[in-house]
Coordinates of C-alpha atoms in Angstrom, one line a residue:
X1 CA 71.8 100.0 50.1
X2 CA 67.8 100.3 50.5
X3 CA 67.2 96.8 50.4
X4 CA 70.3 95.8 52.8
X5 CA 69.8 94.4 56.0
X6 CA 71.1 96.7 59.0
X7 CA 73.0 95.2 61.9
X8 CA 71.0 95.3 65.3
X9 CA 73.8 92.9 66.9
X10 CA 77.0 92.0 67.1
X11 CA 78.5 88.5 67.6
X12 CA 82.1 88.1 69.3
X13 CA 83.8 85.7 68.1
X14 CA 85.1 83.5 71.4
X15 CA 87.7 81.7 69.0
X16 CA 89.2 81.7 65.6
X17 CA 88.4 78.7 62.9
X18 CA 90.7 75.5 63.9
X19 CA 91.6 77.2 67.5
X20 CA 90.3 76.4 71.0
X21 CA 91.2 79.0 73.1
X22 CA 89.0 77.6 75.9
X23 CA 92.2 77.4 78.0
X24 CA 93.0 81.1 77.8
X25 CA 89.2 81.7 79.0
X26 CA 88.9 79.7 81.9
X27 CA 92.7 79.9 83.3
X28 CA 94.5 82.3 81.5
X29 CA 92.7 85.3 81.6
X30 CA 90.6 84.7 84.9
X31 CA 94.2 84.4 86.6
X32 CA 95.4 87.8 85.3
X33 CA 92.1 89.4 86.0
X34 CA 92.7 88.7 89.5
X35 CA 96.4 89.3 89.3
X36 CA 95.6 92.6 88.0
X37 CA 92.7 93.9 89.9
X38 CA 94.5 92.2 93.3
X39 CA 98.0 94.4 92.8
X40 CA 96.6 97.8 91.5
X41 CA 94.3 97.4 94.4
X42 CA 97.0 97.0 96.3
X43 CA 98.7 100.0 95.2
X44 CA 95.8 102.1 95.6
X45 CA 95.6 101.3 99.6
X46 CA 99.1 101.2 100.0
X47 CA 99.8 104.8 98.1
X48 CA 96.2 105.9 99.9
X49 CA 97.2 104.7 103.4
X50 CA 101.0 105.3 104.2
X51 CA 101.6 109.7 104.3
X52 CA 105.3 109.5 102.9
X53 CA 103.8 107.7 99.3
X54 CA 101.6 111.4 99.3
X55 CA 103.7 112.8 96.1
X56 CA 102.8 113.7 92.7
X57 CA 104.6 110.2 91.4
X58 CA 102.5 107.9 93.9
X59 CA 99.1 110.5 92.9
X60 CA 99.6 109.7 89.3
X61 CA 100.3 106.5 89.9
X62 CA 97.2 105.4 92.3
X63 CA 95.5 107.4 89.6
X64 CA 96.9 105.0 87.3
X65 CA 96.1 101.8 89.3
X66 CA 92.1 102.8 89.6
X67 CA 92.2 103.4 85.9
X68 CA 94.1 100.2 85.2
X69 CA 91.2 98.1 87.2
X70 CA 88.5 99.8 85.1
X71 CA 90.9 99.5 81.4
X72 CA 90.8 95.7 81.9
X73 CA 87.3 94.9 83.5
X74 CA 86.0 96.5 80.1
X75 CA 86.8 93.1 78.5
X76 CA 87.8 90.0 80.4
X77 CA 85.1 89.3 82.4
X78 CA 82.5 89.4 79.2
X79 CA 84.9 87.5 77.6
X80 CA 85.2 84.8 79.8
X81 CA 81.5 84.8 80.5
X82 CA 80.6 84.7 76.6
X83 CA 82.8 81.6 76.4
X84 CA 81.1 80.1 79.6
X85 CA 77.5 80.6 78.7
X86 CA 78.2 80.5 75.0
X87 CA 76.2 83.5 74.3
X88 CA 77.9 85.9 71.8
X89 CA 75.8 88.3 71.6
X90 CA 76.5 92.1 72.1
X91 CA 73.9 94.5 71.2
X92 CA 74.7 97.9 69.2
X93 CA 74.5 100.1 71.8
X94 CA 76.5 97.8 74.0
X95 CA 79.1 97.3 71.4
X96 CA 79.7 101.2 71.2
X97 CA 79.9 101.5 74.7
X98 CA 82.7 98.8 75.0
X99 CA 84.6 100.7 72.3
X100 CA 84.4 104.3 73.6
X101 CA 85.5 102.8 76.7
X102 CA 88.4 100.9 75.5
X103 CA 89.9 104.3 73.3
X104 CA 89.3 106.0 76.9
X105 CA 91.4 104.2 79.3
X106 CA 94.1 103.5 76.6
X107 CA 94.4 107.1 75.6
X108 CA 94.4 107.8 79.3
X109 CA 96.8 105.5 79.9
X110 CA 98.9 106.6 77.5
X111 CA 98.8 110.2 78.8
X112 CA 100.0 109.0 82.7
X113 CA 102.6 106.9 81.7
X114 CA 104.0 110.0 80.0
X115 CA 103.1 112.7 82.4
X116 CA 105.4 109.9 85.4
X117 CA 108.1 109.9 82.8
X118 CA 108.3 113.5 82.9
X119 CA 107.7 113.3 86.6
X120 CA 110.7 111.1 87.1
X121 CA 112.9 113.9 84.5
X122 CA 111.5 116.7 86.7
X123 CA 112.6 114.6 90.1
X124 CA 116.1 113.7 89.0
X125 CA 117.0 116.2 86.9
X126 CA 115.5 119.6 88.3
X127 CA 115.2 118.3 92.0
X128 CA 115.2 121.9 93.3
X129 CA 112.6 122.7 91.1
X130 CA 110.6 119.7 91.3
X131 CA 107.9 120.9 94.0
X132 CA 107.3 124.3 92.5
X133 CA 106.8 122.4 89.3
X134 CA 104.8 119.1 90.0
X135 CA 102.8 121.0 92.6
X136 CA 99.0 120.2 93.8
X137 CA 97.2 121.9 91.3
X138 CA 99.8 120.8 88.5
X139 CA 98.9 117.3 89.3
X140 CA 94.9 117.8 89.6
X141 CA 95.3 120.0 86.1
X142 CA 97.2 117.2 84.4
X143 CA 95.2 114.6 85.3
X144 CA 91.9 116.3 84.8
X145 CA 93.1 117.4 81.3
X146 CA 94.0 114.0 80.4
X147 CA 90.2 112.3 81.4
X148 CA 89.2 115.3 79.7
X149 CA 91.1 114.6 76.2
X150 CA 90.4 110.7 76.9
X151 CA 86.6 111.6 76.3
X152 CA 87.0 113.5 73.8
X153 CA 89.5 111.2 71.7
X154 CA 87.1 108.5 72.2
X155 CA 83.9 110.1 71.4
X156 CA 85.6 111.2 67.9
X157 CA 86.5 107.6 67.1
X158 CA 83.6 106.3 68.2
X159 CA 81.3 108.7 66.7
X160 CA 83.2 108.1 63.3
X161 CA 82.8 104.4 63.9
X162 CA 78.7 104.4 64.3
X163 CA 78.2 106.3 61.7
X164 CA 79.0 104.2 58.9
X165 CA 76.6 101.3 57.9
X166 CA 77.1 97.7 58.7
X167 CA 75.2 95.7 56.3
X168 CA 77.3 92.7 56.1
X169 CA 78.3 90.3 58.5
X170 CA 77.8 90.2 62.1
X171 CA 80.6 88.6 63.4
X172 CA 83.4 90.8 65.2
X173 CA 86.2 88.8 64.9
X174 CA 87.7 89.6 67.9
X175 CA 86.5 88.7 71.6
X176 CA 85.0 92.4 72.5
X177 CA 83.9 95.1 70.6
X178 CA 86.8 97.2 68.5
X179 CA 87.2 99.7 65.9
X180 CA 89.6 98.2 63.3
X181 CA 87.0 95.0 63.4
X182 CA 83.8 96.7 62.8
X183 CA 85.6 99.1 59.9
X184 CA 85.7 95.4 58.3
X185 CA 81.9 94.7 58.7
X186 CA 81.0 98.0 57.1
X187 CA 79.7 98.4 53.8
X188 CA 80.4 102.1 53.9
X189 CA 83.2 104.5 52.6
X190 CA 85.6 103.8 55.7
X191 CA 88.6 105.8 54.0
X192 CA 88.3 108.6 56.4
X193 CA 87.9 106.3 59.2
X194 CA 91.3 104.9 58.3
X195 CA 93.0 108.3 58.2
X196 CA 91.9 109.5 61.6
X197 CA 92.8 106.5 63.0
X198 CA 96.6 107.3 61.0
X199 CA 96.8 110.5 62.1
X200 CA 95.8 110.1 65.5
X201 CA 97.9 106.9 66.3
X202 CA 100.9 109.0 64.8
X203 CA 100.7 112.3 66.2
X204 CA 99.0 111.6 69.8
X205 CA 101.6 107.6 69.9
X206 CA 104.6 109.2 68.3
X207 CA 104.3 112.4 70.7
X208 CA 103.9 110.0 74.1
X209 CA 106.6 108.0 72.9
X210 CA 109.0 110.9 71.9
X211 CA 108.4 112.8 75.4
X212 CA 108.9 109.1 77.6
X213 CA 112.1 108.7 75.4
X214 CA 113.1 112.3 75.8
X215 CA 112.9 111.9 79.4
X216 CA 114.6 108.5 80.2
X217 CA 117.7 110.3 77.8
X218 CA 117.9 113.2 80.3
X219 CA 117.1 110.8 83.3
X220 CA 120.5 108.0 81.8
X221 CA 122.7 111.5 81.0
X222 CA 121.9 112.4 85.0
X223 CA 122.2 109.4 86.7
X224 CA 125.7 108.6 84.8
X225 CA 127.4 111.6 86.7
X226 CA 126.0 109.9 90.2
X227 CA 128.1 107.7 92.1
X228 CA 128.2 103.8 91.7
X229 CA 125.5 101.7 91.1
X230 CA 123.1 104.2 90.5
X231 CA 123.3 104.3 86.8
X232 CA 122.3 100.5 87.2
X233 CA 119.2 101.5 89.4
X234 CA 118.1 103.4 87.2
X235 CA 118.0 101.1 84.2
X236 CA 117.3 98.6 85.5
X237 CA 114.1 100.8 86.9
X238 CA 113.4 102.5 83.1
X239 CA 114.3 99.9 80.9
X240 CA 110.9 97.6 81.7
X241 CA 109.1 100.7 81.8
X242 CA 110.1 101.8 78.2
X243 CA 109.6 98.3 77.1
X244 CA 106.1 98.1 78.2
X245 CA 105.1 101.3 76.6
X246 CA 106.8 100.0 73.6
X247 CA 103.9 96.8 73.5
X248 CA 101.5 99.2 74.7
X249 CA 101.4 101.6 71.3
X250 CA 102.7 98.7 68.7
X251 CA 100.3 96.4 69.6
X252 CA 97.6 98.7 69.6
X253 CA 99.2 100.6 66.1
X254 CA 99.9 97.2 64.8
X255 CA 95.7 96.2 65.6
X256 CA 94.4 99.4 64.5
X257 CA 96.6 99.8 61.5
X258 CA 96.9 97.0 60.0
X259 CA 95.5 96.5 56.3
X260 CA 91.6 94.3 56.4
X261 CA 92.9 92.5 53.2
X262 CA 96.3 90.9 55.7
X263 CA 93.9 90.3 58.9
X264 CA 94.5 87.6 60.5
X265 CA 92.2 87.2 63.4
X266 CA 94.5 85.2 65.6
X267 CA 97.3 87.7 65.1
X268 CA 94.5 90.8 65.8
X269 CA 93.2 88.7 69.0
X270 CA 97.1 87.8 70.9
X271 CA 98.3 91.8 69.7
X272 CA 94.5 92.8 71.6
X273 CA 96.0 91.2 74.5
X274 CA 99.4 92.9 74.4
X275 CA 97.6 96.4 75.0
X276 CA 94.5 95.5 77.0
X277 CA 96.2 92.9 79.5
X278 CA 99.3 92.9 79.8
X279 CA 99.9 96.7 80.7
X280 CA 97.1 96.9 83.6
X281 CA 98.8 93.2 84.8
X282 CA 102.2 94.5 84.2
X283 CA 102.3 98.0 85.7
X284 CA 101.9 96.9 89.4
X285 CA 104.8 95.4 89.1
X286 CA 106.6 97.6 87.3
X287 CA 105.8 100.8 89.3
X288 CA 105.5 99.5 93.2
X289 CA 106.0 96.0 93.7
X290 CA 109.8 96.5 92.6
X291 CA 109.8 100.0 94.1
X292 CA 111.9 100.1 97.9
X293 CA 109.8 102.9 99.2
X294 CA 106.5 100.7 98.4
X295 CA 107.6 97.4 99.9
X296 CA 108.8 99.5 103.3
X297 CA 104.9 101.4 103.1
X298 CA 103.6 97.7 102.8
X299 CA 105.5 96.7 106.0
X300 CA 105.0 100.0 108.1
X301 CA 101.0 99.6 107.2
X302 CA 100.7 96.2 107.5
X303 CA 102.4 96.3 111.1
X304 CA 100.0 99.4 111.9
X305 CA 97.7 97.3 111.3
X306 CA 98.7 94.3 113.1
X307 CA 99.5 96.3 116.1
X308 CA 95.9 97.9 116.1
X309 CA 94.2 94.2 116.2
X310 CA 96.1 93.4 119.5

């Protein structure tokens, strides 16, 4: 180990061995950049601007929109510029900021998609409750407690990353900076590694995913007792919310837990995608742009607006 050469940089790898993704970086993921940043933005003014989208749902979810634009500017745009320019390069330092990053907005993600699952449980199953519950300071607490456990679960992993020793090759075969392909560059012990990421994945994943599905039970038992058509407004509401989740942690599981001797970098680079991209492009959609009461605050703000320029 004396005589090894240490890592000072990393190289991402812009493309597999027999693959051009060329496309995907000059069309592909420039288009859902924009598509992303241009509908959570729109969220954020929209939830921001119109005083009847002023509840805990639309707090939690503007919060979720600002978080969103952050989660997916961590990676695209020095992806797309490492395929321009052609330089690879990522230094160490750089390399662990783009992974504590990553582990931060996806563990915060995780945490408000479940705290609006519960909100939605709390709205339509307790609605006489539902302001003493999901009050001001609830909200502020909540959200502030999951930044708060975001840091933390990420400066764990991260920490445990940079410790080991990465003697061997370079090359992160992936197109940023993550754990499970660094764990394959190290010439260290990485079994604890692997068990924290086990354990984590499983207790903090299955515990999300058991509360969301918990809460769309209670929401389908409730809404069946209303009168027609709103059992089918409501899943047809939950359903592509439960099924986004459901990318969200098995693509990331299936990344992160995934067995270096099976890799296949391909694979590890389209599963990336699934929980980097498609939730921050996805949950716009999901959330608002199908929502009544969003489309009617575009309209009243829009014509405000209108109104104001004459």
């Amino acid at each position: 180990m004396a005589n090894a050469t240490m890592v000072t940089e990393f190289l991402l790898l812009s493309s597999p061995d027999g693959w051009d993704l060329s496309l995907l970086y000059f069309t592909v993921f420039p288009m859902i950049y924009l598509g992303t940043l241009l509908g959570n933005l729109l969220i954020i003014t929209i939830t921001t601007a119109d005083q009847n989208l002023h509840t805990p749902m639309y707090f939690f979810l503007r919060n979720l929109s600002i978080l969103d634009m952050c989660y997916i500017s961590i990676t695209v745009p020095n992806a797309c510029v490492n395929s321009l320019t052609g330089n690879r390069a990522i230094s160490v330092a750089g390399c662990a900021t783009q992974i504590f990053l990553v582990i931060f907005c996806a563990c915060v993600e995780l945490f408000f998609l479940t705290i609006m699952a519960w909100d939605r449980y709390v709205a339509i199953c307790q609605p006489l409750q539902y302001p003493l519950i999901m009050n001001p300071q609830f909200c502020v607490h909540m959200t502030l407690a999951s930044l708060l456990s975001g840091l933390l679960y990420a400066g764990v992993h991260t920490g445990n990353t940079f410790r080991l020793s990465f003697c061997q090759s370079n090359v992160v075969h992936q197109f940023f900076c993550d754990v499970p392909s660094l764990l394959r560059l190290s010439c260290s012990d990485i079994t604890s590694n692997m068990v924290l990421i086990l354990v984590s994945i499983t207790v903090i994943g299955s515990g999300c995913f058991a509360i969301i599905i918990m809460s769309y039970i209670r929401i389908f038992s409730a809404v069946l007792k209303f009168p027609t058509r709103a059992p089918g407004k409501a899943f047809s509401t939950c359903t592509p919310h439960i099924l986004v989740f459901s990318v969200f942690i098995s693509s990331s599981a299936g990344v992160h837990l995934r067995s270096s001797a099976t890799s296949d970098t391909l694979q590890d680079m389209v599963l990336s995608v699934f929980y980097t991209m498609v939730p921050p492009f996805l949950n716009p959609l999901l959330y608002s742009l199908r929502n009544k009461q969003v489309k009617e605050a575009v309209g009243r703000v829009m014509g405000t607006q209108l109104f104001s320029g004459k």
